[in-house]
Coordinates of N, CA, C and O and ligand atoms in Angstrom, one line a residue:
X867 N 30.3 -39.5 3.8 CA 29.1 -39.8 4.6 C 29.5 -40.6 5.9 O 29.2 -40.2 7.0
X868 N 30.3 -42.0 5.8 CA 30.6 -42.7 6.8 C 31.8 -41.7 8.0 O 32.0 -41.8 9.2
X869 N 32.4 -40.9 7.2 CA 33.2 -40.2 8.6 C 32.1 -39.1 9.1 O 32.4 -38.7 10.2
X870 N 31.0 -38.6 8.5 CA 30.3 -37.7 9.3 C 29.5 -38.7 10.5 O 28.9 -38.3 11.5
X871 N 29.7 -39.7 10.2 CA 28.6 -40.4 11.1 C 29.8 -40.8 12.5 O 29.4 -40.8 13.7
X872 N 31.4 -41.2 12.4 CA 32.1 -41.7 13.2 C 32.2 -40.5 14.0 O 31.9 -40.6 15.1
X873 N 32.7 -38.7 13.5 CA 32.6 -37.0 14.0 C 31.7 -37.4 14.8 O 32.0 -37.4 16.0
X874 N 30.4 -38.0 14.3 CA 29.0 -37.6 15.2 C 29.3 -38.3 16.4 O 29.2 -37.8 17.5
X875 N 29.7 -39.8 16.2 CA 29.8 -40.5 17.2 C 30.8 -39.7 18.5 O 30.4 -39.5 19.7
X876 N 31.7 -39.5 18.0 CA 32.7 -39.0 18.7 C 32.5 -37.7 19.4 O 33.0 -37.3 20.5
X877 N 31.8 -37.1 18.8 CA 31.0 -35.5 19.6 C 30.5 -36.1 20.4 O 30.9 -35.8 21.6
X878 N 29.1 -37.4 20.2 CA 28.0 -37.4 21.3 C 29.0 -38.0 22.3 O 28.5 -37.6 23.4
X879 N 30.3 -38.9 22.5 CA 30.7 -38.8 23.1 C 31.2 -38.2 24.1 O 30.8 -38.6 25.2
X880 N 32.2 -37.1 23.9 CA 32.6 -35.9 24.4 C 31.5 -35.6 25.0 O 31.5 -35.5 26.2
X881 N 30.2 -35.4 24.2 CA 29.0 -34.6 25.2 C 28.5 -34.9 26.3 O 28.2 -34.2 27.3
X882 N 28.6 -36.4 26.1 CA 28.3 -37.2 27.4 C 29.3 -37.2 28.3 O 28.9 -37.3 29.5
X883 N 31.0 -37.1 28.1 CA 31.7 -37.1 29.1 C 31.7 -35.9 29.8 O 32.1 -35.6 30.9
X884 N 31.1 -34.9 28.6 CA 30.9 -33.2 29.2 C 30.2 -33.4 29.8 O 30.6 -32.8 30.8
X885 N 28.9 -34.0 30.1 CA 27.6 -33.6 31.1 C 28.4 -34.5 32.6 O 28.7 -33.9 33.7
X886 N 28.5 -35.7 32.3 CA 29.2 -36.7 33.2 C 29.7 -35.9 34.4 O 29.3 -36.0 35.5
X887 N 30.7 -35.0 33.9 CA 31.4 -34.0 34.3 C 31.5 -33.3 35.2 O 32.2 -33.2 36.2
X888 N 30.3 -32.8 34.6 CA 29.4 -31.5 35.0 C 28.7 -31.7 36.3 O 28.8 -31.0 37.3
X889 N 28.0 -32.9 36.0 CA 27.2 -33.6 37.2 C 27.9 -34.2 38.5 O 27.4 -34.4 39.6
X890 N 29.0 -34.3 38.0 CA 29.8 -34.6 39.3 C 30.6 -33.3 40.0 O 30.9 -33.4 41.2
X891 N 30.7 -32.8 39.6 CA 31.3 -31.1 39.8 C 29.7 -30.8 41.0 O 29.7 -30.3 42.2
X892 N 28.9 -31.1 40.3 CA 27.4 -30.4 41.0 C 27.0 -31.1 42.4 O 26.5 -30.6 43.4
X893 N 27.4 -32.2 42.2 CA 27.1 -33.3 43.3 C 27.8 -33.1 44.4 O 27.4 -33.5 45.4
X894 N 29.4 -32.3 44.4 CA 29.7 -32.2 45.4 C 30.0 -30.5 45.6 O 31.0 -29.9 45.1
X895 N 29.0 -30.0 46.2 CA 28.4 -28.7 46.1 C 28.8 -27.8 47.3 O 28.6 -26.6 47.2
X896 N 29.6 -28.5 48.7 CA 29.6 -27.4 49.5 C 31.3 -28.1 50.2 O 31.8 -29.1 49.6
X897 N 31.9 -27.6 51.3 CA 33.2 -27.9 51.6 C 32.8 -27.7 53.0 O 31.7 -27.2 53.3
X898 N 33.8 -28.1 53.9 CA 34.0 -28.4 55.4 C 34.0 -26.8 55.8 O 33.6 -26.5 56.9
X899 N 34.5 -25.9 54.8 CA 34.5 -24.6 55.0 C 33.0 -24.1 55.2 O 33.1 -23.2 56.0
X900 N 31.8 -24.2 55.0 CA 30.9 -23.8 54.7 C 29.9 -23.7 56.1 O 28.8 -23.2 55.9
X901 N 30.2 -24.1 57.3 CA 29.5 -24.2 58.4 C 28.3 -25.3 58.1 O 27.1 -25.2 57.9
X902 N 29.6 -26.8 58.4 CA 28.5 -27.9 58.1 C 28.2 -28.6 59.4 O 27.3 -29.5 59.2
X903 N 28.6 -28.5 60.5 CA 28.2 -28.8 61.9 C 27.7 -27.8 62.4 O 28.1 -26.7 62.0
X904 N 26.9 -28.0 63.4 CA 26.8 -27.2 64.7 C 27.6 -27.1 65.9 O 28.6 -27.8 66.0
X905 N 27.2 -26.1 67.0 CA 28.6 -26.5 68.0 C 27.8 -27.2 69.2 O 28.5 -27.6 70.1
X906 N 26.2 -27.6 69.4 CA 26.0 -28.2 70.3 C 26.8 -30.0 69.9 O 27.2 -30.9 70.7
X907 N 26.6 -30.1 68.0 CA 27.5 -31.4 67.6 C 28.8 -31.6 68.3 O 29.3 -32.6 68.8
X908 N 29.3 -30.4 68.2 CA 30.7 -30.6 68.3 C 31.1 -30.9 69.5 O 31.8 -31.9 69.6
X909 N 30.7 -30.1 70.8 CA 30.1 -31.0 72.0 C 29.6 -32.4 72.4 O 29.9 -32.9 73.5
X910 N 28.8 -32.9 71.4 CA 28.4 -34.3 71.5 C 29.8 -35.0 71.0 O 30.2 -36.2 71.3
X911 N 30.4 -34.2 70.2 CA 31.4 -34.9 69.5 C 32.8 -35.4 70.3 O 33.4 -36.5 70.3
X912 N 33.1 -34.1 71.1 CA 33.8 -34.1 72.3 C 33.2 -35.7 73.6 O 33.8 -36.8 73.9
X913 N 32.1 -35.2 73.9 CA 32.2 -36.4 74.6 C 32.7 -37.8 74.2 O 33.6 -38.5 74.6
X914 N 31.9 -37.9 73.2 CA 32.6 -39.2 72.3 C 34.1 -39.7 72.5 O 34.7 -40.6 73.0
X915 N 34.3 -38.0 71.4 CA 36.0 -38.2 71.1 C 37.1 -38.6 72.8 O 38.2 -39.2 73.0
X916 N 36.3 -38.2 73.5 CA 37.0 -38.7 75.4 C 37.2 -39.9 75.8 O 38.1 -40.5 76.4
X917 N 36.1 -40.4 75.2 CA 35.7 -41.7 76.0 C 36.1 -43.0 75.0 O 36.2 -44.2 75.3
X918 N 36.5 -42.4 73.5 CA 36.5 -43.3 72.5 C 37.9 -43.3 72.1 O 38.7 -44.2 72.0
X919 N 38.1 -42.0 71.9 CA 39.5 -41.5 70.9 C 40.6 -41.1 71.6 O 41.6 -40.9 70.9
X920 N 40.8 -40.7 73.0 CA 41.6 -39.7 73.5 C 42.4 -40.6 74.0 O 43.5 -40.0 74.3
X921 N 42.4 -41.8 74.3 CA 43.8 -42.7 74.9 C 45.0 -42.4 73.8 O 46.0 -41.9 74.1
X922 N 44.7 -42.7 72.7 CA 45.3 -42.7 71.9 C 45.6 -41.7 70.6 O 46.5 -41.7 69.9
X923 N 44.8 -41.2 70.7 CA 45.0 -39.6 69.7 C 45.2 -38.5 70.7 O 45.5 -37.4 70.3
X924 N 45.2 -38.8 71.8 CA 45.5 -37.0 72.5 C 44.5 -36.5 72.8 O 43.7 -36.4 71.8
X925 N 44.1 -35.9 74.0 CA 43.0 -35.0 74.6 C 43.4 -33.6 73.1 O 42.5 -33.2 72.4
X926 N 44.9 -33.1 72.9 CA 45.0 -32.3 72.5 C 45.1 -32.7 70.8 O 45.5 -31.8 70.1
X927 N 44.8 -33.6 70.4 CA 44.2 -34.2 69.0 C 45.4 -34.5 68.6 O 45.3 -34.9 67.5
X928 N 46.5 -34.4 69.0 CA 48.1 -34.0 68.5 C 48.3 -35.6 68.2 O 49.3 -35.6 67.4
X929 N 47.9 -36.9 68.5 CA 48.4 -38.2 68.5 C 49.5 -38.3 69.3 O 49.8 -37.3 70.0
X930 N 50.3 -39.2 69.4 CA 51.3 -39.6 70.2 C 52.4 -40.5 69.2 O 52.3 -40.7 67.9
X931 N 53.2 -40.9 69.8 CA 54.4 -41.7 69.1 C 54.6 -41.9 67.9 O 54.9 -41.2 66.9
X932 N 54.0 -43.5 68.1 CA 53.5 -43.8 66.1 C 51.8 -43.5 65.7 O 51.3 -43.8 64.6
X933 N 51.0 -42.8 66.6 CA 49.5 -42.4 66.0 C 49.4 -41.0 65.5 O 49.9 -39.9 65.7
X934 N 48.9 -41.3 64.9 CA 48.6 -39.6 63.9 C 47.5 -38.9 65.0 O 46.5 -39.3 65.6
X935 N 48.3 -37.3 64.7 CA 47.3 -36.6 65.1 C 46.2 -36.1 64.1 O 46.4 -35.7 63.0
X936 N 44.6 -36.0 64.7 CA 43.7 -35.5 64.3 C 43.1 -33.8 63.7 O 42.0 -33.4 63.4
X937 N 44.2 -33.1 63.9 CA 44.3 -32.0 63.6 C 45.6 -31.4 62.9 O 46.7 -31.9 63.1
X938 N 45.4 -30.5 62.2 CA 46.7 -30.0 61.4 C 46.5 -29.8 60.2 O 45.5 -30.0 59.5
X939 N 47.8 -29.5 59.7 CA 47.7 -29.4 58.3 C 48.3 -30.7 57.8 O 47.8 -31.0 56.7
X940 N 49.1 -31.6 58.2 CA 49.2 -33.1 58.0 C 47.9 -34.1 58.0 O 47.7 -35.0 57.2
X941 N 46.9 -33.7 59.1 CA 45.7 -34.6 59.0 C 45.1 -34.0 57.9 O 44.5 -34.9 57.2
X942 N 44.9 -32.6 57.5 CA 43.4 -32.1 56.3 C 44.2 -32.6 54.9 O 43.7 -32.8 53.8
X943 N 45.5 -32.8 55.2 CA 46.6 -32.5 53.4 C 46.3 -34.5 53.6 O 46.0 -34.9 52.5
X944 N 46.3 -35.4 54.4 CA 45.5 -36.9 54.5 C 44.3 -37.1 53.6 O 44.2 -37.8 52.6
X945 N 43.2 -36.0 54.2 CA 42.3 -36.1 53.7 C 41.7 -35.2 52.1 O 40.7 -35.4 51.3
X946 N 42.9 -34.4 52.2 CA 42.2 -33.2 50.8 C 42.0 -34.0 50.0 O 42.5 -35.0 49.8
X947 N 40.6 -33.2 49.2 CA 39.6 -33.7 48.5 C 38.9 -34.5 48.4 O 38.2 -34.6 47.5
X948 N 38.9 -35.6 49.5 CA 38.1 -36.7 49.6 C 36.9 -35.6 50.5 O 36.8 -34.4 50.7
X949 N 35.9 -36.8 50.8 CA 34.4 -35.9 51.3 C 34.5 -36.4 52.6 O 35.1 -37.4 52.9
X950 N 33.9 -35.7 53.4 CA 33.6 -35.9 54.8 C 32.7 -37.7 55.0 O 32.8 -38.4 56.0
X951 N 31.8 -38.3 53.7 CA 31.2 -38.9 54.2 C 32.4 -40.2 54.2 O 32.4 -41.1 54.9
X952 N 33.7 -39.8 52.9 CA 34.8 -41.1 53.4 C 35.3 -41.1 54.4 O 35.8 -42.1 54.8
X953 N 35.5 -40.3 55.0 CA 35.9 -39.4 56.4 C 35.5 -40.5 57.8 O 36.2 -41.2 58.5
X954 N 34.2 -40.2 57.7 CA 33.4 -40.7 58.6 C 33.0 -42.9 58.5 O 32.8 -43.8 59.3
X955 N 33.2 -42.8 57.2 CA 33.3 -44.4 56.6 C 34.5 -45.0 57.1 O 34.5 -46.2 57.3
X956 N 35.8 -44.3 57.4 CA 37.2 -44.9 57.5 C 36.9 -44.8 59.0 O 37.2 -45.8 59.6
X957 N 36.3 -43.9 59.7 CA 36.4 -44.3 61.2 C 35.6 -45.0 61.9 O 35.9 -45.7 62.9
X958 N 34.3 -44.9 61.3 CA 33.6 -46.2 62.1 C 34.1 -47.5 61.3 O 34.3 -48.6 61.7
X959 N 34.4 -47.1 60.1 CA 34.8 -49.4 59.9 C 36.2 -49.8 60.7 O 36.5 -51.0 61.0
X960 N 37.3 -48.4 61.0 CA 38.7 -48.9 61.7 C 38.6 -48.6 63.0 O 38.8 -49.5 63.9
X961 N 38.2 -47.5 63.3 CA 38.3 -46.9 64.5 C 37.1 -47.0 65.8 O 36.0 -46.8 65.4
X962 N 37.1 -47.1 66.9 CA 38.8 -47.2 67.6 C 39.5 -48.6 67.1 O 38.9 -49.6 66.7
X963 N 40.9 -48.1 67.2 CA 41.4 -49.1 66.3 C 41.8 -50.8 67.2 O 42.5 -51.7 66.8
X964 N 41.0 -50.6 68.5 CA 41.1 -52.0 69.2 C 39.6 -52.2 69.6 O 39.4 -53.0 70.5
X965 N 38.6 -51.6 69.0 CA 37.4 -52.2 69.1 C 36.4 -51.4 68.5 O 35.5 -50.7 68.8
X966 N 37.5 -51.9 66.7 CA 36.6 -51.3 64.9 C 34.9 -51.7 65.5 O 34.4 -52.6 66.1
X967 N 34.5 -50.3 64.6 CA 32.7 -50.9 64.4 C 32.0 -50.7 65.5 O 30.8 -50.8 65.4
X968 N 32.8 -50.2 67.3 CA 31.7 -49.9 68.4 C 31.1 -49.0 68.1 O 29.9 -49.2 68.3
X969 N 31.2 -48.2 67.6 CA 30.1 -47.0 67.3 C 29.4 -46.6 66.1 O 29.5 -46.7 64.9
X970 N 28.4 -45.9 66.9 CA 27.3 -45.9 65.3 C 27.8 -45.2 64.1 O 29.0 -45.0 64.3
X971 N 27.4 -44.7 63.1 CA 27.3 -43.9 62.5 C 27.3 -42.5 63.1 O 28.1 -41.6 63.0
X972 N 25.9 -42.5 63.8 CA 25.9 -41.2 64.2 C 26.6 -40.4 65.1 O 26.5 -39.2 65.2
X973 N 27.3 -41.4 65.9 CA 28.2 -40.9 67.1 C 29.6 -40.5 66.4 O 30.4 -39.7 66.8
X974 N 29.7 -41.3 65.2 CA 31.3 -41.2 64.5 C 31.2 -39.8 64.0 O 32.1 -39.0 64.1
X975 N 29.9 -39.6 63.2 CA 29.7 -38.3 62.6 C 29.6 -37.0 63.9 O 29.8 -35.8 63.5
X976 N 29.4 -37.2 65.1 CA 29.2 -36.2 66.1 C 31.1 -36.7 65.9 O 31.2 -36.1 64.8
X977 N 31.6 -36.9 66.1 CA 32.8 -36.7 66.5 C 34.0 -35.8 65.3 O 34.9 -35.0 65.4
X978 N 33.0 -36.6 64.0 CA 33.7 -35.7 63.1 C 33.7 -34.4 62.8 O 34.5 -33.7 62.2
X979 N 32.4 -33.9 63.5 CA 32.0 -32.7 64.0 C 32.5 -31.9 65.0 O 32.4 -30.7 65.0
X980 N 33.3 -32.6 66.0 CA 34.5 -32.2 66.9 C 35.6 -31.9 66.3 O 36.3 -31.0 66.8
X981 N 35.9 -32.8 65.1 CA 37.4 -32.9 64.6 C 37.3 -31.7 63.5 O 38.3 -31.0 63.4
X982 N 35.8 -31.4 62.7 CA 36.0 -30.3 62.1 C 36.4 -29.0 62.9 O 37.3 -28.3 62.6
X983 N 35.4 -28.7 64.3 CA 36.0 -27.6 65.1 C 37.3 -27.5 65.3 O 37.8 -26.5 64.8
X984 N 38.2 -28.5 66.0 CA 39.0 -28.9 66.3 C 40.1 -28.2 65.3 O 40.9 -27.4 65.8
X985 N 40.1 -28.3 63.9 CA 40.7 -28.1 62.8 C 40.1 -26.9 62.7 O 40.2 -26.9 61.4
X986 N 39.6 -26.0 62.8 CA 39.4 -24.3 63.1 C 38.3 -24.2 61.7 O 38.4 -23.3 60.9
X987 N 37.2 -25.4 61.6 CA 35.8 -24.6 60.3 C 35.2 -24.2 61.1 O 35.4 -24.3 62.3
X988 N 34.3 -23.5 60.7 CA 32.9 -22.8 61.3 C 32.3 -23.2 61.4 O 32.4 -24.2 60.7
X989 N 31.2 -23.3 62.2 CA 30.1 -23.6 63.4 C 28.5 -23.3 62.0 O 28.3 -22.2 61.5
X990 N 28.1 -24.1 61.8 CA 26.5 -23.0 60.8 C 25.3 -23.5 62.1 O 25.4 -23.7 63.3
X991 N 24.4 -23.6 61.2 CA 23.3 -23.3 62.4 C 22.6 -24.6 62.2 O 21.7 -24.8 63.1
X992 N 22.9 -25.9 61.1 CA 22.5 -27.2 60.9 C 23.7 -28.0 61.3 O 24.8 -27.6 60.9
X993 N 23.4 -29.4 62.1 CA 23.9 -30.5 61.9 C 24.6 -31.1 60.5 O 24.1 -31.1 59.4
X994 N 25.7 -31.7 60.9 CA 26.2 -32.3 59.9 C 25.3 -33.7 60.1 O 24.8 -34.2 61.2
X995 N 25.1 -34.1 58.7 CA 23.7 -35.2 58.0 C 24.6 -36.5 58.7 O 25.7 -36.7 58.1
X996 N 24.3 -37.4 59.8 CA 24.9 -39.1 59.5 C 24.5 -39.2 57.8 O 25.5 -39.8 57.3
X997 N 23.8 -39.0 57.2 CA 22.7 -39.6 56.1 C 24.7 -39.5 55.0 O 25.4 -38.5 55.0
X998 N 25.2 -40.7 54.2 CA 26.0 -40.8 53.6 C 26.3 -40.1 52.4 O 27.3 -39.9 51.8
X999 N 24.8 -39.9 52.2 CA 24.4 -39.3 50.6 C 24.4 -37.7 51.0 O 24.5 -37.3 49.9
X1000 N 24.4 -36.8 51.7 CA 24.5 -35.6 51.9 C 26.3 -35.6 52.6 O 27.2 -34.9 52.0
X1001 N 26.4 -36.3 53.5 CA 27.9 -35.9 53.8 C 28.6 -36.3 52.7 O 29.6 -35.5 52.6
X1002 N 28.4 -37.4 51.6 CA 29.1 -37.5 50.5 C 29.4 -36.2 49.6 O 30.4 -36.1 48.9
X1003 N 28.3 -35.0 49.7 CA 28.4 -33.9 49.1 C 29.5 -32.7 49.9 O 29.4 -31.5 49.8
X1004 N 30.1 -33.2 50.5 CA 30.7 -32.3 51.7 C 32.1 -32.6 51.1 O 32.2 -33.8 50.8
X1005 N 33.4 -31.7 50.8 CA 34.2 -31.8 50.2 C 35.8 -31.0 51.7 O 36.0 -29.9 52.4
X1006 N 36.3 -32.2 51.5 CA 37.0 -31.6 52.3 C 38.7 -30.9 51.9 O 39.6 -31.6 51.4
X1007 N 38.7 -29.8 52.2 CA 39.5 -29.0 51.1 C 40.8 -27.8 52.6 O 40.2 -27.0 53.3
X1008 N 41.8 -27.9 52.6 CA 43.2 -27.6 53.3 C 42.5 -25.9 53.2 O 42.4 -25.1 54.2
X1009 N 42.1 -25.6 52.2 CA 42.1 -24.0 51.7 C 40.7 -23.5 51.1 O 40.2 -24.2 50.2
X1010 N 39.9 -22.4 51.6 CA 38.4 -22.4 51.0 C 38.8 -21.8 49.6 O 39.6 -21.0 49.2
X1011 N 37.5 -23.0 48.9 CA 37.9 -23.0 47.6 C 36.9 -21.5 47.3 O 36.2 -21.1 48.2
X1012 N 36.9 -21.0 45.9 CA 36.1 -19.8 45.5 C 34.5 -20.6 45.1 O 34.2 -21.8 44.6
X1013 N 33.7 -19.3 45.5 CA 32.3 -20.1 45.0 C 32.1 -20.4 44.1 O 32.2 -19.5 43.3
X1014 N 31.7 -21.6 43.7 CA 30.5 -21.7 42.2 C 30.0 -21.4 41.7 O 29.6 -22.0 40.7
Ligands
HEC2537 C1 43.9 -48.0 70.6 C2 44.4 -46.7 69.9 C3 43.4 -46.0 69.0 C4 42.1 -45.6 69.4 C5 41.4 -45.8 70.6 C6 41.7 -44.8 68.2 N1 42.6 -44.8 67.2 FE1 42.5 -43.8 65.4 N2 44.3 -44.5 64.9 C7 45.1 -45.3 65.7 C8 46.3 -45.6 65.0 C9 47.5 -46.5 65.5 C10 46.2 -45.1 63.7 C11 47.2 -45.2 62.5 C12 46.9 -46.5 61.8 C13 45.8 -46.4 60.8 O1 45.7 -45.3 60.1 O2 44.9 -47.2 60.8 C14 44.9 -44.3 63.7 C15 44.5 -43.6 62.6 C16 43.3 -42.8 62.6 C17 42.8 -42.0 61.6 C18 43.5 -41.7 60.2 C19 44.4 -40.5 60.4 C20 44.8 -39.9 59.0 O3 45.6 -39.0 59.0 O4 44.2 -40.3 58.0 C21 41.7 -41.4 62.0 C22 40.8 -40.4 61.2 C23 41.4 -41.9 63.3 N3 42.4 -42.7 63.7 C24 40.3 -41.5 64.1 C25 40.0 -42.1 65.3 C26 38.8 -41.7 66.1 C27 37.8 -40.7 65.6 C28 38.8 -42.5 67.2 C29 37.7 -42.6 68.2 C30 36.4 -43.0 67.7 C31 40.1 -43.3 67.2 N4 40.7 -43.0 66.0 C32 40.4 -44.2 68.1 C33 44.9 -45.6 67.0 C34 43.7 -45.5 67.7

């Protein structure tokens, strides 16, 4: 009797780390592949990226000496599998990296919208969300993964 009760324990366990799981699998639902910017964004993003980012990362996103460039397969293999919204979190709290925090949210996110073009995703027909909780669902992935 007392080991059918510890089995039970130990199932509803497992069940809950199964749902846990599951839910988090669900939560992040679409990839940088999926046409998560627009390109009038990506345009807004460009201006930005000129006036904010280009001394030092490169008109041509390539970086210079000791700065990383913002495009490539070195910058996406940086980021694989994290989400667009840590993406956008690392650059407004560092970047620019001699005056962290000038820009909003929403301008960092127009820019991240440049750097997705930039890195050759597709264009869709909505804006990428500033909102943290939807770009959090945005998964950024080197290779498009198969659908769900
Ligand atoms: C004054 C020079 C300078 C400016 C301006 C600047 N950066 Fe940077 N950036 C750096 C340096 C140096 C690093 C490497 C050190 C680090 O990672 O913090 C870096 C790193 C980064 C990284 C991490 C790269 C990776 O592979 O993970 C990102 C993303 C980034 N910058 C984006 C931006 C964006 C977007 C802007 C404009 C809003 C910007 N930076 C403006 C100097 C700069």
């Amino acid at each position: 009797m007392k080991m059918h009760w510890v089995l039970g324990a130990v199932f509803s366990a497992a069940t809950m780390l199964g749902s846990s799981t599951t839910l988090y699998a669900q939560d992040v639902t679409r990839s940088i592949w999926d046409g998560v910017y627009s390109s009038a964004q990506a345009d807004r993003g460009k201006t930005a990226y000129s006036s904010n980012c280009e001394k030092c990362h490169a008109g041509s996103l390539d970086g210079m000496d000791e700065i990383p460039g913002l495009k490539g397969p070195h910058f996406i293999a940086d980021w694989e599998t994290q989400t667009v919204a840590e993406l956008v979190t690392r650059i407004r709290s560092t970047m620019p990296i001699d005056n962290p925090g000038a820009l909003s949210t929403a301008t960092v996110t127009d820019v991240v919208a440049y750097l997705l073009q930039q890195n050759q995703m597709p264009a869709g027909s909505a804006e990428l969300s500033p909102d943290a909780g939807m770009a959090g669902q945005i998964r950024i992935n080197a290779v498009k993964q198969a659908a769900k």
